[in-house]
Amino acid sequence: MRPSGRHPEATREITLTRGFTRHAEGSVLVTFGETRVLCTASVETGVPRWLRGKGQGWLTAEYGMLPRATHTRGGREAARGKQGGRTVEIQRLIGRSLRAAIDLKKLGEYTITIDCDVLQADGGTRTAAITGGCVAMVDALRHLQRSRQITTDPLKQLVSAVSVGIYKGEPVTDLDYDEDGAADTDMNVVMTEDGGIIEVQGTAEQAAFSRRELDALLDMAEAGCSQIFEKQREALGVRD
Amino acid sequence: MRPSGRHPEATREITLTRGFTRHAEGSVLVTFGETRVLCTASVETGVPRWLRGKGQGWLTAEYGMLPRATHTRGGREAARGKQGGRTVEIQRLIGRSLRAAIDLKKLGEYTITIDCDVLQADGGTRTAAITGGCVAMVDALRHLQRSRQITTDPLKQLVSAVSVGIYKGEPVTDLDYDEDGAADTDMNVVMTEDGGIIEVQGTAEQAAFSRRELDALLDMAEAGCSQIFEKQREALGVRD
Amino acid sequence: MRPSGRHPEATREITLTRGFTRHAEGSVLVTFGETRVLCTASVETGVPRWLRGKGQGWLTAEYGMLPRATHTRGGREAARGKQGGRTVEIQRLIGRSLRAAIDLKKLGEYTITIDCDVLQADGGTRTAAITGGCVAMVDALRHLQRSRQITTDPLKQLVSAVSVGIYKGEPVTDLDYDEDGAADTDMNVVMTEDGGIIEVQGTAEQAAFSRRELDALLDMAEAGCSQIFEKQREALGVRD
Amino acid sequence: MRPSGRHPEATREITLTRGFTRHAEGSVLVTFGETRVLCTASVETGVPRWLRGKGQGWLTAEYGMLPRATHTRGGREAARGKQGGRTVEIQRLIGRSLRAAIDLKKLGEYTITIDCDVLQADGGTRTAAITGGCVAMVDALRHLQRSRQITTDPLKQLVSAVSVGIYKGEPVTDLDYDEDGAADTDMNVVMTEDGGIIEVQGTAEQAAFSRRELDALLDMAEAGCSQIFEKQREALGVRD
Amino acid sequence: MRPSGRHPEATREITLTRGFTRHAEGSVLVTFGETRVLCTASVETGVPRWLRGKGQGWLTAEYGMLPRATHTRGGREAARGKQGGRTVEIQRLIGRSLRAAIDLKKLGEYTITIDCDVLQADGGTRTAAITGGCVAMVDALRHLQRSRQITTDPLKQLVSAVSVGIYKGEPVTDLDYDEDGAADTDMNVVMTEDGGIIEVQGTAEQAAFSRRELDALLDMAEAGCSQIFEKQREALGVRD
Amino acid sequence: MRPSGRHPEATREITLTRGFTRHAEGSVLVTFGETRVLCTASVETGVPRWLRGKGQGWLTAEYGMLPRATHTRGGREAARGKQGGRTVEIQRLIGRSLRAAIDLKKLGEYTITIDCDVLQADGGTRTAAITGGCVAMVDALRHLQRSRQITTDPLKQLVSAVSVGIYKGEPVTDLDYDEDGAADTDMNVVMTEDGGIIEVQGTAEQAAFSRRELDALLDMAEAGCSQIFEKQREALGVRD
């Protein structure tokens, strides 16, 4: 039924390549099928003005899409002089999701910036960005610990994200571009390893959806995130 | 338990005053307790360039907060030269939600712009804006029909919105500012009159939330929206 | 002769509602007929950089029009990314006029920001804004005194403003939108209670005007401001 | 009494050099003492969108100050990315004043842009700009007539401007920088050759001013403009 | 002598990977040692307004650096709202260089946009971008020919670029980041296959350079470009 | 052969008028034929943030063109809200070139800003700006010495610039507008008095150029700069 021939509950092939670039404290190329996002985590000393002196750190995220990551070329936001609404919405989501994964008190007065740049888009860039950004963030936290800048681990637990939706009447996991454009409902779910929900964003595209459909989608999201946590742990060399 | 003394499932007092200003095709002052939002619906002939010739209309929304709608003065976005991320996120949500209430084909090549300007903020401005914006939109649709610009009613059904959250461990409806800042989880739900869900946005503020909590919140949101639909129908003089 | 049937020297009905919103130190809804402007006065500790250490305060004003305050919708300045020339011109006039009403030395190192947001426009928004802004400013000054932040009253005297113009060859007071578009000359006058002039801005719209006409307009403005001072004193509960 | 030793009613030396640069249809260097402004008038075919098809022309003005026209360097507006409020206010005044000098119907569908760039500032740049801009505009109108693009003369009459103010209690004409900073009242007056008033902008800087003072200032402005019209006519080679 | 141990005339290892992303008509990952730039060529129908109806095409280039392509994180230009001066300078150079490689008349009314996004920076990003952008451009031209949108080959000849400089008194080729910061002179040279020069930009960093040094640098650039043309031809599968 | 009838190696008439405006520490009107640029040098105490505490000064340049310096009016960059790419490129070149003329250590913690504003353009504005800017800079350095703010002369040697190009197959010096548009190659060369090269920027406009042509152009540039140094020394009253 799915254009890709995937089973409804199957995610695309997911890979997480650490150390993809060399300068950042964390640098991960994440792919969800043909979607490819470069996630870097940069550590800077200090926190934004409004947090100074509170003895805690901060994490923020920025998102961008290379102009020709998509089927047709999109204008370069730097040239247009402003970030689009979709960009702003996504980077706020990434930031909130990853802040939920760490204890900002334990981070101390450091700021971690997660840059998620989409090299190639085929649906699900925001969930790939959260998933890959989490791994880059862990590398940055390890860097801070190795260099003795912090002495306890701020990580509470891993965070991953997946999109689910109703495509031709059926709930499916990890929609690609072809499914995304045709789906009735599109939902992004961010979860913690122990099954907690960090963020749910569900939107009716064509028709309202019911509680029953919402439940089915949440079930799928839980299953999808479980698979993704496996990939993250494997990439990070941790056992569950 | 609640700072306001309300029962967990009680919304604040909600009022919808139609014809609050005189020039717009629809103009509604909506209040949710001390939150007051002026929602106007403006009709313009034509559609954005990318929709031309497709025989359908468009609806978009813009959101703003007067600088001193809040406890401390916020900078004027027009003076700073850009809309903040929160503003962008909210106006996109309002637009999506209200587009879901109408049949754009039946609207014909008209554009309706919903302006939601917060005169006074006390939590829940986005759900108030959707609720009031829907009533303003209906007035604009009636205007188009009365003036014979369109001959069928594009309204599919009313849409309303409410915030729910977990405050001190308990699910509560329609959080005010004091609750909002202290809530563990904050969720905005947009629904249709027949119980369908248009949009769910739930965010864990302090700790992840469980499926069980999510279910409880959705139950509360359904009940809240039911009350709000009553207010909308009453304001519009329609029977259910 | 006037579209509204008013006598040439009659202002529209003027109301000043204090405490219109709750967060600002001063909040006044001013109406000049169908023109309605929400004026808030916000007090912040400190002064702009170029005034620091001079032992004086500052007052500034910002002006905005809700997109659908007018007959046809105007673009939202925050969305366009800049304030228009008319907006800039008006907010500078409001700021200059209200600074003339107070002794900045007595204000101490506080900054008062007057926000004037037009909810509904029918001509004369800038004179309404100065008139209402003055009352909001007085409330903010009283707040500073009540809270013992300052010990002397910075208010020198009240300031009010009215527009006058030549409509169909006759001088008239307080032009509404219909008159404004057709007037030959349009003049805004800001005065003090004792009859001093703070600001005169007269513009020939169709034809130059003579000294005699200017004199007639100034006479009318004086009479108009006298009536408006009555309204201000009444609203503030002060005797003259 | 005056820092420059001038009589109260004496303007500074005023020169108008036509053809100062070669590309513009009109190009005039105007000096009021040490204030020097380059005014060019550029003719372009067509009118702004909102005037199309109305069979009339348009005139607009832009104003700028070279960064080091002043005692201390001011930031370059192009580099800061926006024109300051003072700039906007001044260029709107210049445009209104010069539009009053011509019959836009007779201009036909041409747009004249008056650029006023201050090479050196010593007070009174806006009145110099209006005075010099008028001469540049006349040259542009003559160019249109010589090239047979228009067949009647759109010029109604010359327009000139002068500043007047109250300095140390005395009314004085054409304030220079030293006087300007110390004046109690500052007024710019734009007049037509036959004594009509185009624009009056008077501002109380330290204390309100009286009707009597206003009258004295207007008398001085009339006398000042008379002298300036002489200079304009001389520069243009016309007799009065 | 060189930090990398390279011979003075040795370029770094250069690779050109075609088809690096899938949507663009041309997509090349170019590496000069640790410098990695993704170059895409996008074809769009039509030309900029000022070229319409002239029967020719256009090519333009945009350049960007991912925020953490560098040792320390640079601000995201899209978030700051403008492209920096260095970015503007580089993208103009890339555009001019590649336009020199093609016959715009033969291109017909198409616009090719070359996007060069630096994934990792280690010196020489602009010469890498020109070199990789040329290969991406050729792929886009082949695409236009294969799809019969154009019938003749607009390519005149390949273009490549290399940096040369004087490092510790000696001329060296293809400076990396460590050399770049310490070089006395830095020169970028863009050449054609037959030895013609498209662009020379030489800058004295510490001390002026002599004609003799300039000659030595140009000799090195010629030799460097020869090697790079080999890489380009190999990547494109063409014989020389 | 040349439109102006000049010999190939002849520059236009070059004049350097010091003290053209009165407020700047250095103010020079430079003309290269009909090209006229006002160059001012402004001294400010302090250096940019990234240089603080390093015991050295800074020099930067800004460039602008009056809207009607050109044959047809160009938009005002301040009104458009950003500087164009050409402007950015030129001002960076001017800054680099003049920084090469001085010892920033000897300047101490002062910043010199060179503003180059084109009053009339006829080709070669950037080389005129560097040439005139150098003289203005020397005046500013003398001002600092006279006022005892610095005690040693930061000037290393004078810097001048000239454009050379291949016009109708022949190398020519100091191209004017008519030649510039038709030239095959355009090169700007910045030199020091002792024949060192500070900057070379050569661009093939129509066809690539050869090493032989480059050599001929450099010979011409050297001869041109020699003449220009004479003019600079004469203007500054120094012997060579």
Coordinates of N, CA and C in Angstrom, one line a residue, chain C residues 96-164:
Chain C
R96 N 7.6 63.7 21.8 CA 7.9 65.1 22.0 C 6.9 65.8 22.9
S97 N 5.6 65.6 22.5 CA 4.5 66.3 23.1 C 4.4 66.0 24.6
L98 N 4.6 64.7 24.9 CA 4.4 64.3 26.3 C 5.6 64.6 27.2
R99 N 6.8 64.6 26.5 CA 8.0 65.0 27.3 C 7.9 66.4 27.7
A100 N 7.2 67.2 26.9 CA 7.0 68.6 27.3 C 6.1 68.8 28.5
A101 N 5.4 67.8 28.9 CA 4.5 67.9 30.0 C 5.1 67.6 31.3
I102 N 6.3 67.1 31.3 CA 6.9 66.7 32.6 C 8.4 67.2 32.7
D103 N 8.8 67.2 34.0 CA 10.2 67.6 34.3 C 11.0 66.3 34.4
L104 N 11.8 66.1 33.4 CA 12.5 64.8 33.4 C 13.5 64.7 34.5
K105 N 14.0 65.8 35.1 CA 14.9 65.8 36.2 C 14.1 65.1 37.4
K106 N 12.9 65.6 37.6 CA 12.1 65.1 38.7 C 11.7 63.6 38.6
L107 N 11.7 63.1 37.3 CA 11.3 61.7 37.1 C 12.4 60.8 37.6
G108 N 13.6 61.3 37.7 CA 14.7 60.4 38.1 C 15.0 59.3 37.0
E109 N 15.9 58.4 37.3 CA 16.3 57.5 36.2 C 15.3 56.4 35.9
Y110 N 14.1 56.8 35.5 CA 13.1 55.9 35.0 C 12.8 56.2 33.6
T111 N 12.3 55.2 32.9 CA 11.9 55.4 31.5 C 10.4 55.1 31.4
I112 N 9.6 56.0 30.9 CA 8.2 55.7 30.7 C 8.0 55.5 29.2
T113 N 7.4 54.4 28.8 CA 7.0 54.2 27.4 C 5.5 54.3 27.3
I114 N 5.1 55.2 26.4 CA 3.7 55.3 26.1 C 3.4 54.5 24.8
D115 N 2.6 53.5 24.9 CA 2.2 52.7 23.7 C 0.8 53.1 23.3
C116 N 0.7 53.6 22.1 CA -0.6 54.0 21.6 C -1.0 53.1 20.4
D117 N -2.0 52.3 20.7 CA -2.4 51.3 19.6 C -3.9 51.6 19.2
V118 N -4.0 51.8 18.0 CA -5.3 52.2 17.4 C -6.2 51.0 17.2
L119 N -7.3 50.9 18.0 CA -8.2 49.7 17.8 C -9.1 50.0 16.6
Q120 N -9.5 51.3 16.5 CA -10.4 51.6 15.4 C -10.1 53.1 15.0
A121 N -10.0 53.3 13.7 CA -9.6 54.6 13.2 C -10.7 55.3 12.5
D122 N -10.9 56.6 12.8 CA -11.9 57.4 12.1 C -11.4 58.8 12.1
G123 N -10.1 59.0 11.8 CA -9.5 60.4 11.8 C -9.0 60.8 13.2
G124 N -8.0 61.6 13.2 CA -7.5 62.1 14.5 C -6.9 61.2 15.4
T125 N -6.3 60.1 14.9 CA -5.7 59.1 15.9 C -4.5 59.7 16.6
R126 N -3.8 60.6 16.0 CA -2.6 61.1 16.7 C -3.0 62.1 17.8
T127 N -4.0 62.9 17.6 CA -4.4 63.8 18.7 C -5.1 63.0 19.8
A128 N -5.9 62.0 19.4 CA -6.4 61.1 20.5 C -5.3 60.5 21.3
A129 N -4.3 60.0 20.6 CA -3.2 59.3 21.3 C -2.5 60.3 22.3
I130 N -2.2 61.5 21.9 CA -1.6 62.4 22.8 C -2.5 62.7 24.0
T131 N -3.7 62.9 23.7 CA -4.7 63.2 24.8 C -4.8 62.0 25.8
G132 N -5.0 60.9 25.2 CA -5.1 59.7 26.1 C -3.8 59.3 26.7
G133 N -2.7 59.5 26.0 CA -1.4 59.1 26.5 C -1.0 60.0 27.7
C134 N -1.5 61.2 27.7 CA -1.2 62.1 28.8 C -1.9 61.6 30.1
V135 N -3.1 61.1 30.0 CA -3.8 60.6 31.1 C -3.1 59.3 31.6
A136 N -2.7 58.5 30.7 CA -2.0 57.2 31.1 C -0.7 57.6 31.8
M137 N 0.0 58.6 31.2 CA 1.2 59.0 31.8 C 1.0 59.5 33.3
V138 N 0.0 60.3 33.5 CA -0.3 60.8 34.8 C -0.5 59.6 35.8
D139 N -1.2 58.6 35.3 CA -1.4 57.4 36.2 C -0.1 56.7 36.5
A140 N 0.8 56.7 35.5 CA 2.1 56.1 35.8 C 2.9 56.9 36.8
L141 N 2.8 58.2 36.7 CA 3.5 59.1 37.6 C 3.0 58.9 39.0
R142 N 1.6 58.8 39.1 CA 1.0 58.6 40.4 C 1.5 57.3 41.0
H143 N 1.6 56.3 40.2 CA 2.1 55.0 40.6 C 3.5 55.1 41.2
L144 N 4.4 55.8 40.5 CA 5.7 56.0 41.0 C 5.7 56.7 42.3
Q145 N 4.8 57.7 42.5 CA 4.8 58.4 43.8 C 4.2 57.5 44.9
R146 N 3.1 56.8 44.6 CA 2.5 55.9 45.6 C 3.5 54.9 46.1
S147 N 4.3 54.4 45.1 CA 5.2 53.3 45.5 C 6.6 53.9 46.1
R148 N 6.6 55.2 46.2 CA 7.7 55.9 46.8 C 9.0 55.8 46.0
Q149 N 8.8 55.6 44.7 CA 10.0 55.5 43.9 C 10.5 56.9 43.5
I150 N 9.5 57.8 43.5 CA 9.9 59.2 43.4 C 9.1 60.0 44.4
T151 N 9.7 61.2 44.8 CA 9.0 61.9 45.9 C 8.4 63.2 45.5
T152 N 8.7 63.7 44.3 CA 8.1 64.9 43.8 C 7.3 64.6 42.6
D153 N 6.4 65.4 42.2 CA 5.5 65.1 41.1 C 6.2 65.8 39.8
P154 N 6.6 64.9 38.8 CA 7.2 65.5 37.6 C 6.3 66.2 36.7
L155 N 5.0 66.1 36.9 CA 4.0 66.7 36.0 C 4.1 68.2 36.1
K156 N 4.3 68.8 35.0 CA 4.3 70.3 34.9 C 2.8 70.8 34.7
Q157 N 2.2 70.3 33.6 CA 0.8 70.5 33.4 C 0.3 69.5 32.4
L158 N -1.0 69.4 32.3 CA -1.6 68.5 31.3 C -1.3 69.0 29.9
V159 N -1.3 68.1 29.0 CA -1.2 68.4 27.6 C -2.3 67.7 26.8
S160 N -2.9 68.5 25.9 CA -3.9 67.8 25.1 C -3.7 68.2 23.6
A161 N -4.4 67.6 22.7 CA -4.2 67.8 21.3 C -5.5 67.7 20.5
V162 N -5.6 68.5 19.5 CA -6.8 68.5 18.7 C -6.4 68.8 17.2
S163 N -7.1 68.2 16.3 CA -6.9 68.6 14.9 C -7.9 69.6 14.5
V164 N -7.4 70.5 13.7 CA -8.3 71.5 13.1 C -8.0 71.6 11.6

